[in-house]
Structures are given as C-alpha cells and as structure tokens.
PDB file of C-alpha atoms and ligand atoms in Angstrom:
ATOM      1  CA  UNK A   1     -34.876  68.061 152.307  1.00 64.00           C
ATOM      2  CA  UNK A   2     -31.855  67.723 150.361  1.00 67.00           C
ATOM      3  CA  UNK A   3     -32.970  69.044 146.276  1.00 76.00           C
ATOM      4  CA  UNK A   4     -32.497  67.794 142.853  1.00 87.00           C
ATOM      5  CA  UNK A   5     -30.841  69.890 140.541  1.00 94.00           C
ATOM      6  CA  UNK A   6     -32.918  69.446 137.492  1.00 97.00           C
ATOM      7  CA  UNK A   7     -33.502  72.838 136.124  1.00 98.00           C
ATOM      8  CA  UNK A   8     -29.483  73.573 135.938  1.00 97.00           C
ATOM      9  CA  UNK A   9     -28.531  75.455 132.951  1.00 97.00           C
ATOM     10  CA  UNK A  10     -32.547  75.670 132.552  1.00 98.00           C
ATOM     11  CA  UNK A  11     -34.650  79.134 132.125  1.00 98.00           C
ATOM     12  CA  UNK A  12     -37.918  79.844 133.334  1.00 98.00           C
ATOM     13  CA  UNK A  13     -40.164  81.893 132.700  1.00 99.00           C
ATOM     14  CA  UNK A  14     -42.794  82.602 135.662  1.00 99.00           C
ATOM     15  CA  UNK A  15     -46.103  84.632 135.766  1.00 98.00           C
ATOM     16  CA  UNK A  16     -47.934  85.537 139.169  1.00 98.00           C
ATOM     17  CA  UNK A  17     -45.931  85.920 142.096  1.00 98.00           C
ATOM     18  CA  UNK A  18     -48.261  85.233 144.560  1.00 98.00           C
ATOM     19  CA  UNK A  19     -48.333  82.114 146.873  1.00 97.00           C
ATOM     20  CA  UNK A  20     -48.427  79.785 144.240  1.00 98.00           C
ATOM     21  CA  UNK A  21     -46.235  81.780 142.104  1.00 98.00           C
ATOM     22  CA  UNK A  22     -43.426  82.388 144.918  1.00 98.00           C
ATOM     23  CA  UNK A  23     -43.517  78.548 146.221  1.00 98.00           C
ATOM     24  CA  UNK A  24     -42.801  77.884 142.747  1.00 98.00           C
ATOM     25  CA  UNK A  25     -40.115  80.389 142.392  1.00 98.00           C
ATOM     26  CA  UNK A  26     -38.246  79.182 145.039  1.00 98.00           C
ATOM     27  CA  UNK A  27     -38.530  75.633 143.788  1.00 98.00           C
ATOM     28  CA  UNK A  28     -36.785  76.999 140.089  1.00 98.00           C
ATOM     29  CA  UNK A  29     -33.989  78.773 141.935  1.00 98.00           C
ATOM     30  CA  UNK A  30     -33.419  75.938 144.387  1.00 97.00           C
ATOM     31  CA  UNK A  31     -32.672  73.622 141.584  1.00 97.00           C
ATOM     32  CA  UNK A  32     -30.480  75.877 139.199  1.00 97.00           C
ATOM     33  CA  UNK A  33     -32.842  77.381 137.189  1.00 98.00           C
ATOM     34  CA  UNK A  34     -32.338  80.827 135.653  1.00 98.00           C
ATOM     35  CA  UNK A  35     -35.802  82.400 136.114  1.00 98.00           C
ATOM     36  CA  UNK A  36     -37.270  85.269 134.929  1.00 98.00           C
ATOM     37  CA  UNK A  37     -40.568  85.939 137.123  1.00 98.00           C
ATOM     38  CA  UNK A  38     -43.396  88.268 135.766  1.00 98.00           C
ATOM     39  CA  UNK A  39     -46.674  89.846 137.496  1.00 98.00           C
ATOM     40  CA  UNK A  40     -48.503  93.127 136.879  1.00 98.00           C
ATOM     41  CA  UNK A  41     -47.497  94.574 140.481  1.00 98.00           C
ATOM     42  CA  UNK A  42     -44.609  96.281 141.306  1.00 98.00           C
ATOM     43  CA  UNK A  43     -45.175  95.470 144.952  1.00 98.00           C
ATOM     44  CA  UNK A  44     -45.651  91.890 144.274  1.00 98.00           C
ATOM     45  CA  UNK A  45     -42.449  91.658 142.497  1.00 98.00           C
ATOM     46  CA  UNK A  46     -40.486  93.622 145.121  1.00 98.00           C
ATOM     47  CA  UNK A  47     -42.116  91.158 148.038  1.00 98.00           C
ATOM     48  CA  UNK A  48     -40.877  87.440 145.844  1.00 98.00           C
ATOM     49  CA  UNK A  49     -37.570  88.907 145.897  1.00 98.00           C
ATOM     50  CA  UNK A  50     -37.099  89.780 149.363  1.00 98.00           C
ATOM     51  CA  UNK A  51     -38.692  86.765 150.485  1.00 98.00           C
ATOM     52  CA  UNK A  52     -36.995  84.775 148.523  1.00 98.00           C
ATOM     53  CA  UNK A  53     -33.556  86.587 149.512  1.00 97.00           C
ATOM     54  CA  UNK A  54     -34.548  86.090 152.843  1.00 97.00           C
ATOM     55  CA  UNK A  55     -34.432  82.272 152.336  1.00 95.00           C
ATOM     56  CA  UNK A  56     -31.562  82.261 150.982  1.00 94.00           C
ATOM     57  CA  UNK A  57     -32.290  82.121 147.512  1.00 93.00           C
ATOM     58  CA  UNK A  58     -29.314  82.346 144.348  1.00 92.00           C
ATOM     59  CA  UNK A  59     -30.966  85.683 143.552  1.00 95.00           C
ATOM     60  CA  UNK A  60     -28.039  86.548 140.476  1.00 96.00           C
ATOM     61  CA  UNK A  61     -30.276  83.831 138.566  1.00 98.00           C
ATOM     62  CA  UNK A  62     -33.483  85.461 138.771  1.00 98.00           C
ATOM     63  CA  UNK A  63     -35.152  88.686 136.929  1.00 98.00           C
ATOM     64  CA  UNK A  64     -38.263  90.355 138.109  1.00 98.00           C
ATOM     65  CA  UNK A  65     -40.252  91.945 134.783  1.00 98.00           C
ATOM     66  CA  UNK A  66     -43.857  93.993 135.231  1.00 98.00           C
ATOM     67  CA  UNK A  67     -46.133  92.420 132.867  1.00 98.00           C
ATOM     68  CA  UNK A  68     -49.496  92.717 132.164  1.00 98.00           C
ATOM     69  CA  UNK A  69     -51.014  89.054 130.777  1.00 98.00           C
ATOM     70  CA  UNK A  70     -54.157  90.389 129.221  1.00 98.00           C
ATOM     71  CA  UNK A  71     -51.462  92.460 126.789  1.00 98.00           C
ATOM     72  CA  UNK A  72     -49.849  90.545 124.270  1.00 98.00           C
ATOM     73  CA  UNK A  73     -46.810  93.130 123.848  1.00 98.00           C
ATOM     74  CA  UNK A  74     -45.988  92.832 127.640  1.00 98.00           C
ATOM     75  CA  UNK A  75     -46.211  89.134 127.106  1.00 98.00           C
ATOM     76  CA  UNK A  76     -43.476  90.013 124.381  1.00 98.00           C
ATOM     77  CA  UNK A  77     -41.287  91.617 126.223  1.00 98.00           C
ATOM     78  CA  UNK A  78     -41.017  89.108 128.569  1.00 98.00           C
ATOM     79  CA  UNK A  79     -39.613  86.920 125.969  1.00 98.00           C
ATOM     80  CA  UNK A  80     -37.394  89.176 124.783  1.00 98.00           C
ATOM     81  CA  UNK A  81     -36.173  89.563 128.407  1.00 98.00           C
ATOM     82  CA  UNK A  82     -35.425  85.960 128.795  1.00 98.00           C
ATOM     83  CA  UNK A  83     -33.666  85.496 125.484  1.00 98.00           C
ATOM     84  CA  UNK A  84     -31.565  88.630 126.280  1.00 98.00           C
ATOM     85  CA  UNK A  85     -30.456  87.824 129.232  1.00 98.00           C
ATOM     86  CA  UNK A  86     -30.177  83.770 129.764  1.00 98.00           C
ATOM     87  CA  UNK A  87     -30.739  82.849 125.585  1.00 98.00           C
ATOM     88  CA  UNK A  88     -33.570  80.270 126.123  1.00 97.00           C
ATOM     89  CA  UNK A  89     -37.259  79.886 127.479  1.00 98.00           C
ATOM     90  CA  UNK A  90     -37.192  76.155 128.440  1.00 98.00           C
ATOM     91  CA  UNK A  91     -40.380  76.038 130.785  1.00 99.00           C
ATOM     92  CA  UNK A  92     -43.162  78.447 130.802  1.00 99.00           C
ATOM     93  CA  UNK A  93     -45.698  78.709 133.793  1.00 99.00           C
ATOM     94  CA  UNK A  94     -48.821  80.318 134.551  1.00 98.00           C
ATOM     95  CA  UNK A  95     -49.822  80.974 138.274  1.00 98.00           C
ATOM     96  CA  UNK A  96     -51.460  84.663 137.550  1.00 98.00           C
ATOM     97  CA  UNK A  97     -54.940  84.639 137.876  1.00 98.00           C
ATOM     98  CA  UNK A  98     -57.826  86.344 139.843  1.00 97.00           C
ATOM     99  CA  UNK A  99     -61.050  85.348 141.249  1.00 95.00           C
ATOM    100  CA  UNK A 100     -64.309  87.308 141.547  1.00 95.00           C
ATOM    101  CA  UNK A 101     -66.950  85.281 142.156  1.00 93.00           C
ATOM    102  CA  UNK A 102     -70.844  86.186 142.093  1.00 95.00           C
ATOM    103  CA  UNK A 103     -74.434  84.592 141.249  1.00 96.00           C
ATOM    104  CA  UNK A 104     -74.617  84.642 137.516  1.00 97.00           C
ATOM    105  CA  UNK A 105     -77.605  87.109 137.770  1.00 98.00           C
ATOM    106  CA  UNK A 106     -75.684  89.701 140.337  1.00 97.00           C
ATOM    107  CA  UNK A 107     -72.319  89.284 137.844  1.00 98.00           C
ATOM    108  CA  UNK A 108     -71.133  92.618 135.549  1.00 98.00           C
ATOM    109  CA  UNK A 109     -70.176  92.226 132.532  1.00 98.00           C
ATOM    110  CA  UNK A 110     -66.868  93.555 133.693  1.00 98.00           C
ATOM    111  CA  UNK A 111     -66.353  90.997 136.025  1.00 98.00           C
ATOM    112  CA  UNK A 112     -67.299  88.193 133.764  1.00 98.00           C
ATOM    113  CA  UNK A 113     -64.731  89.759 130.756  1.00 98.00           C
ATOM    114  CA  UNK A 114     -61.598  90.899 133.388  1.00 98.00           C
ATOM    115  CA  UNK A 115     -61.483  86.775 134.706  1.00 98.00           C
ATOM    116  CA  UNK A 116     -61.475  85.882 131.693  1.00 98.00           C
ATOM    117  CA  UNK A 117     -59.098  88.081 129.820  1.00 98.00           C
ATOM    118  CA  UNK A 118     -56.627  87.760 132.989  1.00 98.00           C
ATOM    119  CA  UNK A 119     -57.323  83.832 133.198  1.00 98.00           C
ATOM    120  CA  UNK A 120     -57.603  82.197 129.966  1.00 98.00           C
ATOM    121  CA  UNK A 121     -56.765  85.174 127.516  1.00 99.00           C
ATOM    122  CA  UNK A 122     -53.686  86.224 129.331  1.00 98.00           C
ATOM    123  CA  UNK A 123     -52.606  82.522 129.524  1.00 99.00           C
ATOM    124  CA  UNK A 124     -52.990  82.311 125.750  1.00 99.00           C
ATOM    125  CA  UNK A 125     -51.113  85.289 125.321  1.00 99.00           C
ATOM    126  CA  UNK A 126     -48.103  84.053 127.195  1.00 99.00           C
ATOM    127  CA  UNK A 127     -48.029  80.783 125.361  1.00 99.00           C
ATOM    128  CA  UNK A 128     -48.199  82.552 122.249  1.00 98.00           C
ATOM    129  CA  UNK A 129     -45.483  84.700 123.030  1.00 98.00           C
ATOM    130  CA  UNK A 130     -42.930  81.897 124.415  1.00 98.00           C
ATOM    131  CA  UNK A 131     -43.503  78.988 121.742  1.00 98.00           C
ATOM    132  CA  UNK A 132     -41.480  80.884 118.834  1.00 98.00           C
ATOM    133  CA  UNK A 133     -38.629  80.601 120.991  1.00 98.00           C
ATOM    134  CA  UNK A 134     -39.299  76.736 122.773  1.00 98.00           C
ATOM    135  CA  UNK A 135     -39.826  76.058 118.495  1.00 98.00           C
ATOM    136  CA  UNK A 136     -36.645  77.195 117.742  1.00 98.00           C
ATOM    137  CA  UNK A 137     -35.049  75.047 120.416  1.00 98.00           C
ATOM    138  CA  UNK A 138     -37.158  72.053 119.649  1.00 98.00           C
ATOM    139  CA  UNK A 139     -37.631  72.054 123.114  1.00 98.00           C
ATOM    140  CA  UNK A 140     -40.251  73.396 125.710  1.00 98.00           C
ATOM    141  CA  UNK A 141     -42.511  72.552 128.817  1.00 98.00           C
ATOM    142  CA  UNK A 142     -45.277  74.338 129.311  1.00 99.00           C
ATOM    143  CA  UNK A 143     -47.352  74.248 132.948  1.00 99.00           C
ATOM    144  CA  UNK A 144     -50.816  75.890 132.914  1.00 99.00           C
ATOM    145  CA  UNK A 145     -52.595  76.787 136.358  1.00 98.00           C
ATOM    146  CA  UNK A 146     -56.387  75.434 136.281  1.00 98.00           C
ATOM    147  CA  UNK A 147     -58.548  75.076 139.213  1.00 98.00           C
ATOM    148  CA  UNK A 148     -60.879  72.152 140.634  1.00 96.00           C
ATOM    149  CA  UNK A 149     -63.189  75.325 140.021  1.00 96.00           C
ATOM    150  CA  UNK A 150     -62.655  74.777 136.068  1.00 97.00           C
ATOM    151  CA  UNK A 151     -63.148  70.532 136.582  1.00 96.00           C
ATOM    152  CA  UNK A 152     -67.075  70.593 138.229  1.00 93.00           C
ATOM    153  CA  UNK A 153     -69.164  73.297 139.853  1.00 91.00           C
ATOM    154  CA  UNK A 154     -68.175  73.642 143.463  1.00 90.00           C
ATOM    155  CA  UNK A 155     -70.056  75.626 146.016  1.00 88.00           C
ATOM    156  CA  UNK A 156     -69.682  79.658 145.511  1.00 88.00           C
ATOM    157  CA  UNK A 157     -67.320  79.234 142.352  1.00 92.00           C
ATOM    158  CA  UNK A 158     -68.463  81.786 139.642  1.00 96.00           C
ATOM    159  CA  UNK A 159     -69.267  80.552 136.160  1.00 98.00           C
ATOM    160  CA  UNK A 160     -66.462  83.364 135.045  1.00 98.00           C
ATOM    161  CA  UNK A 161     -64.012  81.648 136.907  1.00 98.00           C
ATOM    162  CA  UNK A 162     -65.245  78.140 136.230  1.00 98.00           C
ATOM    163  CA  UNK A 163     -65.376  79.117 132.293  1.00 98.00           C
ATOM    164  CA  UNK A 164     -61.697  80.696 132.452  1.00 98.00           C
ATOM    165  CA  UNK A 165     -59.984  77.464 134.127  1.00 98.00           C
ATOM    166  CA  UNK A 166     -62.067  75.213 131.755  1.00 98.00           C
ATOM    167  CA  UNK A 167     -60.761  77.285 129.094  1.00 98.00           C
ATOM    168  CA  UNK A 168     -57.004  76.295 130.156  1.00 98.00           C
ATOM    169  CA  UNK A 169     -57.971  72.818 130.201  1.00 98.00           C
ATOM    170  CA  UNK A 170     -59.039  72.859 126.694  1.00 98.00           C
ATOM    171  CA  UNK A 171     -55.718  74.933 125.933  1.00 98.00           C
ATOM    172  CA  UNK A 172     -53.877  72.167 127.724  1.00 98.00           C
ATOM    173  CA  UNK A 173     -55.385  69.849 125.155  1.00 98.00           C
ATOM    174  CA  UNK A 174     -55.369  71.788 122.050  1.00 98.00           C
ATOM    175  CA  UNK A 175     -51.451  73.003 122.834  1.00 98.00           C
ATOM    176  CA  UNK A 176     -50.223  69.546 123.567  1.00 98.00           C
ATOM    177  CA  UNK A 177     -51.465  68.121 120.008  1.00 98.00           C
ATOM    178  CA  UNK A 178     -50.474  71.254 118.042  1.00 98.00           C
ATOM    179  CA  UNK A 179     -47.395  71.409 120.034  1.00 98.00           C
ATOM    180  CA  UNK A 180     -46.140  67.859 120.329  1.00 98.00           C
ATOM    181  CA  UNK A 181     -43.801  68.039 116.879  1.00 98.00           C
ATOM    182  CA  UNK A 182     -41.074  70.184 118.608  1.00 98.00           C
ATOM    183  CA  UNK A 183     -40.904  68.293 121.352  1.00 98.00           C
ATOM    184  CA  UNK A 184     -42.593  71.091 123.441  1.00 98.00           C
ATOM    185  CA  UNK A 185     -45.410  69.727 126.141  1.00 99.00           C
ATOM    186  CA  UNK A 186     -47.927  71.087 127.796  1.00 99.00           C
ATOM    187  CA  UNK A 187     -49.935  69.910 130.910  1.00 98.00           C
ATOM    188  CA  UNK A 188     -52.273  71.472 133.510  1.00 98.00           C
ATOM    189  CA  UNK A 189     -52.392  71.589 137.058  1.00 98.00           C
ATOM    190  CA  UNK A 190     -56.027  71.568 138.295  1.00 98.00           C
ATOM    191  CA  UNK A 191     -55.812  72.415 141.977  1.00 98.00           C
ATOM    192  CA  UNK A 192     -58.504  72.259 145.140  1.00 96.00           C
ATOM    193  CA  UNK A 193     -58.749  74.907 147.867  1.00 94.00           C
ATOM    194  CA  UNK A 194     -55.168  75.904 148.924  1.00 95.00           C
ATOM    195  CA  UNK A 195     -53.824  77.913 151.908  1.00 93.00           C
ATOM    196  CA  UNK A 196     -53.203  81.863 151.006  1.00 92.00           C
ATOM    197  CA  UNK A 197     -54.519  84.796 150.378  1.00 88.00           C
ATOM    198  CA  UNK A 198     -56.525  83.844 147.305  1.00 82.00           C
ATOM    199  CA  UNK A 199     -58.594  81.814 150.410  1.00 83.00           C
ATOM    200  CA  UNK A 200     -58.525  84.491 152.717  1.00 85.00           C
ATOM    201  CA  UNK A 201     -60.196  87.027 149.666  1.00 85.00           C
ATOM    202  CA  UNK A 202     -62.885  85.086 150.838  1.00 82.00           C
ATOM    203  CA  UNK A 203     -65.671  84.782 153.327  1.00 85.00           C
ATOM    204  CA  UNK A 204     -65.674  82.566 155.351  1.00 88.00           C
ATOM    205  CA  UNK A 205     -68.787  80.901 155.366  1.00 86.00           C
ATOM    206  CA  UNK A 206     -67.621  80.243 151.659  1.00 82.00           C
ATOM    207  CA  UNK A 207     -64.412  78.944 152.421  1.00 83.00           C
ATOM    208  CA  UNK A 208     -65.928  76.315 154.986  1.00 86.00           C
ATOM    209  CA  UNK A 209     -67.915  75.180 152.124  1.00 84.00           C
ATOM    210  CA  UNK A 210     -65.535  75.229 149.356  1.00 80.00           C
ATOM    211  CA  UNK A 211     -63.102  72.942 152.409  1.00 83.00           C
ATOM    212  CA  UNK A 212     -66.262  70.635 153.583  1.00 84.00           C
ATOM    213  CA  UNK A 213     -65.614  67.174 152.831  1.00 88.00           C
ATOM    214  CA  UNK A 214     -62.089  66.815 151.848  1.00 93.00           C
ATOM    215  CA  UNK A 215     -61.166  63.017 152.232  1.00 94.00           C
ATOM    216  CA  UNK A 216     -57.353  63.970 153.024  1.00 94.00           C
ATOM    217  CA  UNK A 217     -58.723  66.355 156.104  1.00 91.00           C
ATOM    218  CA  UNK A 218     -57.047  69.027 155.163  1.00 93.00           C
ATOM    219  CA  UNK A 219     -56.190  71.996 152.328  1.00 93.00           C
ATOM    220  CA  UNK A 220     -53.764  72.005 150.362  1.00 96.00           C
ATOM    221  CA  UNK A 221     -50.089  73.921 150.501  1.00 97.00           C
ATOM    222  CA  UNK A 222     -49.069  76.345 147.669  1.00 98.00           C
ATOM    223  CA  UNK A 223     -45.792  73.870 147.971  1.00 98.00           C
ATOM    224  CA  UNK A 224     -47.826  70.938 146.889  1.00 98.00           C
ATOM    225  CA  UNK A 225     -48.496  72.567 144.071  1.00 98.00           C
ATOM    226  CA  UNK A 226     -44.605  73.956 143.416  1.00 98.00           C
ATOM    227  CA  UNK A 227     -43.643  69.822 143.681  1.00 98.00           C
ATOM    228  CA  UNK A 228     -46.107  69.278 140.959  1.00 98.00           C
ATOM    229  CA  UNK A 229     -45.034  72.412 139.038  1.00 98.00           C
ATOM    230  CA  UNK A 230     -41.463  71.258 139.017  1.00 98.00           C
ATOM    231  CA  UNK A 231     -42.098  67.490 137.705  1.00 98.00           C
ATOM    232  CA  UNK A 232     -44.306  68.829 135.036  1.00 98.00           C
ATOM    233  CA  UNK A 233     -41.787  71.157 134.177  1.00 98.00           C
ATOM    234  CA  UNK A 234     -38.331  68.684 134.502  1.00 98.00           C
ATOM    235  CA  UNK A 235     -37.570  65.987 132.050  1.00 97.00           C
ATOM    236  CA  UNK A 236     -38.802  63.595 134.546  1.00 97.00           C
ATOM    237  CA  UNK A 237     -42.285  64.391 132.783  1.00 98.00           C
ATOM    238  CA  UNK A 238     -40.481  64.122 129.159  1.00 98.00           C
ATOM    239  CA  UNK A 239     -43.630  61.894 127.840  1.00 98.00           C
ATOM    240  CA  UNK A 240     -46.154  63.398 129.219  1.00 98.00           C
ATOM    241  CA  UNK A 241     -48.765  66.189 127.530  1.00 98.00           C
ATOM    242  CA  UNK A 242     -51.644  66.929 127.625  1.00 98.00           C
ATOM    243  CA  UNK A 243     -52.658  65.733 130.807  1.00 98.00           C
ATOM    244  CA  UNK A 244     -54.719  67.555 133.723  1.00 98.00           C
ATOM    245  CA  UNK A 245     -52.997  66.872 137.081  1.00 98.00           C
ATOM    246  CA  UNK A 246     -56.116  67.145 139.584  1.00 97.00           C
ATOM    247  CA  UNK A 247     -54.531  67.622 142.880  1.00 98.00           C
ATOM    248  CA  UNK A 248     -57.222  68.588 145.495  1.00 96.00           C
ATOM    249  CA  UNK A 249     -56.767  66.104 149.016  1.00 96.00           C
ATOM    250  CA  UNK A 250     -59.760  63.468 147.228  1.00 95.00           C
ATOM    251  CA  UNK A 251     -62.037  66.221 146.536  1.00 92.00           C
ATOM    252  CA  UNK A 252     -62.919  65.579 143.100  1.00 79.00           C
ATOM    253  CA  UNK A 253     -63.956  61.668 143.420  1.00 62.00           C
TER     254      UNK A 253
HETATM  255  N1  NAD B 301     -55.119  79.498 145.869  1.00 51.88           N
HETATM  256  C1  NAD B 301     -55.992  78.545 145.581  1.00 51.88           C
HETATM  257  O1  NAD B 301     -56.719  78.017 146.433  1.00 51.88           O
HETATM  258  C2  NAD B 301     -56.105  78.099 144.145  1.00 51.88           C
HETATM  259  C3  NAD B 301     -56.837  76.940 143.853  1.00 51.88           C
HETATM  260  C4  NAD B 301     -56.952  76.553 142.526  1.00 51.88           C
HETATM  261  C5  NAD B 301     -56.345  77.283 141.519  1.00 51.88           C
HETATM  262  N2  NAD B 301     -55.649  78.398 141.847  1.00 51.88           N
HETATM  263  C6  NAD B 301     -55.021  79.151 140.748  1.00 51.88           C
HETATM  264  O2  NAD B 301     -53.632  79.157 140.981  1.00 51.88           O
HETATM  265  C7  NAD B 301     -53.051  80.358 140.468  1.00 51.88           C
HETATM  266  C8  NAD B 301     -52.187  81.002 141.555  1.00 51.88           C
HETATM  267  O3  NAD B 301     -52.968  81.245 142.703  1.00 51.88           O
HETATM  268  P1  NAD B 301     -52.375  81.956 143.986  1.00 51.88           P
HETATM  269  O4  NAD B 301     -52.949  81.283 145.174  1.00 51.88           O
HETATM  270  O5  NAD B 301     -50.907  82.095 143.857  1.00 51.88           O
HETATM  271  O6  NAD B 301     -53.080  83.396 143.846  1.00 51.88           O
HETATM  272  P2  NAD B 301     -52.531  84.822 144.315  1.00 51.88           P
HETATM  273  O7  NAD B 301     -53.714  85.721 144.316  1.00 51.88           O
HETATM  274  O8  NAD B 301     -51.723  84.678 145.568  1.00 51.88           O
HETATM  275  O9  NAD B 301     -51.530  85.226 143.126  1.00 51.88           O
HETATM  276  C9  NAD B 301     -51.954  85.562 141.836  1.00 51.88           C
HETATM  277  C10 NAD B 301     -50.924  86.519 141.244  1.00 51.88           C
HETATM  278  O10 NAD B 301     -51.324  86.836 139.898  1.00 51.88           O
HETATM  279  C11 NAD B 301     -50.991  88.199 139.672  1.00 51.88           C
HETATM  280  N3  NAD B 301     -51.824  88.719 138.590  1.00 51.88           N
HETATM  281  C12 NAD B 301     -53.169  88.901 138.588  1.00 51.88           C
HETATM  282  N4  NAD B 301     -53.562  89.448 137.429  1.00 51.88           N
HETATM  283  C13 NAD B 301     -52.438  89.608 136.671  1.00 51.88           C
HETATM  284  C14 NAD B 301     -52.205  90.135 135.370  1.00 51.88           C
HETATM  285  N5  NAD B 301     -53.196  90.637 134.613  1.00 51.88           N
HETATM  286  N6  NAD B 301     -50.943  90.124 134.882  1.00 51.88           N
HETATM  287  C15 NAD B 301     -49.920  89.639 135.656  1.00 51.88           C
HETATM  288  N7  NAD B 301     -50.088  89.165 136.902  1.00 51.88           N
HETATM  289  C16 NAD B 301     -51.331  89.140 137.400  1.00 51.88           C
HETATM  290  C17 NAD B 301     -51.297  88.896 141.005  1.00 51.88           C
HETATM  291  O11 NAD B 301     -50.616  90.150 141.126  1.00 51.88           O
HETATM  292  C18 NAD B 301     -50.823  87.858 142.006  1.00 51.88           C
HETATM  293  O12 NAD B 301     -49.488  88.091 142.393  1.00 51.88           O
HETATM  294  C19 NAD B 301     -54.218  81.220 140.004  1.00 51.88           C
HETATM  295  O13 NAD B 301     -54.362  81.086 138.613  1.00 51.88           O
HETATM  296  C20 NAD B 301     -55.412  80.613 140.698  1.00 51.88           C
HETATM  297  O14 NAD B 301     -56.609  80.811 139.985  1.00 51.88           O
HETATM  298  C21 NAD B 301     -55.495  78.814 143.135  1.00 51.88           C
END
C-alpha cells in the first residue's frame, strides 16, 4: 500500500516496543518521521531494530533509548535525547504497559502497585517530561494506550489493570483541557483483544472468553492499532482532543 508522508521533518517519541509498539514504529519511519523509541529492555530494543531493518526500514532516523517509565529521570532523558539529536518532540506515544491479572482477593499488593506505576504513573511521567518541550513549540500530539479493559469490566481483566487504563482515560481528559492553549492534543486509544504476545501471556480458556462474541469475527491486528496511532498523531487529527478512540471489532456495544 503505497504511504503518506505525514510525519516528514516530524519527531517521535515512542515507549514500548512490543507488538503494538513496533507496528507503530514502523508506521513513524515509513512516513518520515525521526523517532526516538524507548522501553526498559535491552533485548526488546535490539529485536524493533532488527526487525524493522529487516523490512526495510530508514533506520538513520530512528534512536533506541532504555527507559524505565515508572522513573521520572529516565523519562527525562528521553527528552533530552530527542531534543539533542532531532531538536523537537512533536508526537508522544505510549504503548508500554503490562498486565497481571488476578481475583481481587488472590491480588498482592505488589501486583496491584507495579500495573499501576508502569500503566498510568509511567504514562504520566512521560507526558510530564515531553510537554515543556511540545510548550515551547506551541505544538504537540499526544497518543495514550488504554484498553477496552479500562472502558467496562470484561471477563478475567484485573481491577489493577482496569483502574490503570481508566486512569489514562481520565489523563486523556484532564491533558486535553489543560493542554489545549499550546495547541498540543491529546487523545486515547482504547483497544479490544489484539493478536501478540500480550494474548498469548494468557491462558487460554481466558483468551476464548476475553474473544467470545466479537461482532467483526475476529481480533484485532497490532497494525489496526498503528493506523489509528498515526491519524491521532498527524495533523489530519489537528481538532481533535480529548477523545477515546474505542477500537475493539463491535465489542463494546
Ligand atoms: N495486546 C492487546 O491485546 C492490548 C489490548 C488493549 C490494550 N493494550 C495495551 O497496548 C499497549 C501495548 O501492548 P502490546 O500488545 O504492544 O504489549 P507488549 O507486551 O507486546 O509490549 C509492551 C512493551 O512495554 C514494555 N514495558 C513494560 N514495562 C515497561 C516499563 N516500565 N518501562 C518501559 N517499557 C516497559 C515491554 O518491555 C514491552 O516491550 C499496552 O499498554 C497494553 O496494555 C494491548
């Protein structure tokens, strides 16, 4: 499919480099953007860019930073990286997250605190640390990751999960109003059950639950998600903030 070029003379700045995270990656570099793509594994980092070399990706455009989201200072750094070596942050995105789901009564207190620093703390923490630079530009786009799992109780979500994607919702929200004056916006992506290996963590008498039903017949594709990404992120979305983007085959309704 022949590409737009809409993120040309662009720089993004990418957390998570999983499937969502690499889908969208290749999107960014596809279309021109300089991108700058941050998760808290070496190995994860090492994998984008050979898989992404391996397609054929501009690879000169694109840095690889370890970063840790539930520390603000690595968040930092990743700013700095950005404005040292392409000047701006025009779009930020956050695809790292975890799962670890459990019946409230079984869940440790660990579990509850790490999906939620990770999820909605570390996504805080990487707004915080981009918006001084998108202010300076009067100009930003900002894509948060949610989940269906953060919309309505679903079958074998965990409320730490559920609480950390509703979290980014109301972040969405809260962002886009506060925001708004320098022309920086800020939307969500909220999406259903997806093909990859956040699926395949689990079981799969889970999995057959958390797929029953979908009116579309199907999951989803990471790169449903990276076509979404990309809109939100372009100028095509220029008026748009605030919103939740629920895409999820007809699940929700
Ligand atoms: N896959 C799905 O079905 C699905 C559905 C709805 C929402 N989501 C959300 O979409 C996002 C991306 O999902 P995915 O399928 O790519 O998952 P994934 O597990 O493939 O990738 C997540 C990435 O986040 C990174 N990460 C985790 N903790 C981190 C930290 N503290 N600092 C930096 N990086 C960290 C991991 O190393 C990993 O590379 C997640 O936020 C997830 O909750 C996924």
């Amino acid at each position: 499919m022949k590409r737009m070029n809409r993120f040309e003379g662009k720089t993004v700045v990418l957390t998570g480099g999983g499937d969502m995270g690499l889908a969208a990656a290749e999107r960014f570099l596809e279309e021109g953007a300089n991108l700058v793509l941050a998760d808290y594994s070496r190995e994860v980092l090492d994998f984008c860019a050979a898989a992404l070399r391996h397609k054929g990706a501009e690879l000169s455009r694109m840095r690889t930073v370890l970063c840790d989201v539930r520390r603000i200072e690595d968040c930092r750094r990743v700013a700095e990286l950005a404005k040292e070596e392409f000047d701006r942050v025009d779009v930020l995105v956050t695809t790292a997250g975890i799962l670890k789901h459990s019946p409230v009564e079984e869940m440790a207190e660990e579990d509850w605190q790490n999906v939620l620093d990770i999820n909605l703390t570390g996504t805080f923490h990487c707004v915080k640390a981009m918006v001084p630079v998108m202010k300076t530009q009067r100009y930003g786009r900002i894509v948060l990751i949610s989940s269906l799992g953060g919309r309505k109780g679903r079958p074998g979500v965990a409320v730490n999960y559920a609480a950390s994607k509703a979290g980014v919702v109301g972040l969405t929200m809260a962002l886009a109003e506060e925001l708004g004056a320098w022309n920086i916006t800020v939307n969500s992506i909220a999406p259903g059950p997806l093909r990859g290996k956040m699926a395949e963590s689990q079981s799969p008498e889970t999995r057959a639950r958390l797929n029953a039903g979908i009116p579309l017949g199907r999951i989803g594709e990471v790169c449903e998600i990276a076509n979404a990404i990309a809109f939100l992120a372009s100028d095509e979305s220029a008026w748009t903030t605030g919103e939740v983007l629920d895409i999820n085959g007809g699940l929700q309704y």
